């Protein structure tokens, strides 16, 4: 996987020493790997070249490398009557838009090279306006990949209460059954990037959608200065997609303007959310608010599972307790076993749906995330606040694996914490994506 773009906050030299140190930990091995890559950071084309002076390509940033799925956003003055906006990448048409927002995610390919993005706006009078954005290739004089592995873990006591302020000496890590030396450690305020995946299918109509709006506003409003979130509202299709932001009122407004309708394609949109997060550095989280019964996705669960495990994101799943099927539940919940008719559709039978539902439960647990089953719509807001509190209380553990196979092999990880009755919730492993192998 090519090295992703550095986050914008990396270049902000005016931040406090505390935030800089915390952010440096969050980007982890990428900072080390890019020590000798300074030439592309100082690219000359560090501002958009506007042919018309009217359009502006605001994403992706100029002078930085881009790969694979990339969001392109064009700022169009309200005074312009745009009939169509066409996007070209290196002379090849990539997308056409006819309505705002003038924003779309396109695939630019994985080759490491310079690219030129051109936005061409056709106006109502037939004339055209253009804007150009150039990105750079990564020029590496000397590559040093030390492979720092970072894991984000939660520690609770017997009552399920979060345990904070534990020392680094309390943690022990084994990677592929081999003890590891903990070389970086942080607790508490480690920045994160979150994709908020909101199910707006017909099952969310009424108070449930409104309660979700209030919860999302509280969650985003409580984030730190370096945290970012992105809202994906979906049913059997994508209904809304925001930019990366910390504006809680803007995301709440988007949810408030959503009308619940249609079926559920959770796997398709979880896949999209993870692809967007793969463009970010540091701690990456997906919050899924859905009953989890997917009857309309084109992608199968196995495809989504492979991407989630490769990306290293953590998933937190908020689901209505009344929709949980009979059988095993993750986490304590009052009220006993819930009996529920298993839904099915033209693409997925009852057994397929139930199997994927159970597999998604396991996947959430394997990422080090958590399932929260809420009893009533009024519980959605405190549930989201609880997830935010957990993210603010996690420990970031970093180490250099003593044995590396590379080539996409799966590495099992075990983390123990010293202390009577303490429990640790952590990723069960990671995909070793280094080229080649060896130790």
Steps between C-alpha positions, in 0.01 A plus 500: 500500500652836408579746776190713568484878507621671814210662689473876473569545870849356450617819329350737758807610694297735719330229707597450863778263595250264659292465188807464281636220715165323510451531128851373430412184690176462306668499162746237625722324253401729212698784657809283524460368147468848355813651657677484164198602291509875558530603132134430418376687810666814366351469152484828311137455395371563854192694392231431241554646152174662395455542127179698545533654846149373571533133591724357771596140562525483879561123532740323466779732622751622243852364495427184700482146363162330452412135447195278448171644631526880526238761574489789253312812607448811287390834639258668262389861565125527561478760223582241233219310329676167449323249278765230538837450667742257338814366671800370309808325640803508270276572203257218577144573604443380856158637599210724403290696749180692429400611849683629810676409715778496240679214670569141397734213585695365203764233448826654373695173503785373713795603283747736666515798264397862453137559407296786359136546596292737287151625589298622201176681575253538213281803564139550400605729213721226352835649607756310707719582801797293619712444807809279529659324794836321475618238747851361545663161495691375800871544434697279732873544529533242774218298652515388861205285605529410865144362508371652826181316589244697702201354683221686679357317800233547766534384862201442730449364849261227618205742487580601144620843607785654302840491670713802421853613587663157504882505458671353196651231722150355548485378138653193340484427125555180305511508120474155341576352846823703530535756785543857377666809645262793542678802350222760482216554745224756540178513696193714451499781249629326187338654187264287293314514170147355502263396223141528629294246309129575552231262378207708370293213361129475574573332835644831624190710435374737768658549843790264436644721228449812712670333797790411270529865400527608862754227574720587204493868597611411855770263374655743252457793739706314759791416268847647551660774292689251282214252458299481177177327400321425178132413467373235259120471496378193314200282428511274195706784344719782627273785615759750626877528534667782689860619489744437787394749767466573870189716448235324710220736395566434131483122540188527717338715232575239235339227707202724573442549128506125434178310435509133601412279205584180316699191596841440655835460321733515800791297359529715186520819703723357772740411219484857371556643850812287554642603162459864600668435834794328330594840362551627855783440745490409868211355699202423275154409621167402343177559692212301352145586609280233342294194578757310291255305282642549152286380209609735223881520484673402179817407690504185709610503861830320432616781270428761764661291772829473306515878457422568867774264620752645255424859598530460877193714578301452820123455470239602756151372419190656653192286437142481630467218753157405369655406166768271643428138402456216743831359621844626596535867584821699546508690827257507793141600431199485731174345390615154394501349154326690224290304253494646153391384158804477275448722193578378151492634146548409136881499535538357849309227674443471876811286555718738297371802689542345842847368415619842387344663805690267734820542298470877530467464878827305501671752272408792727648316796815407306570866413510591869172689467173439679132425446245715683142369492265783599157426648324817389562789264571721802810286566668591168639833617658369825632199308689725258629709789622176661690403186664843491601462865656164417697646210626775731612231746681256272870418520725522195768228506783498246767240431727372226411133429804280548389261226347619173373288215338772289313430181156544657536233768272510804673563834322402820554733794434443870503783754488443875465762771618464859246558774232305680178470302618718210397408149645624174312540173735522205540400134555127463768556238597686185597444139876534450506704181876545466653397172681169501570311820767419750552602858 
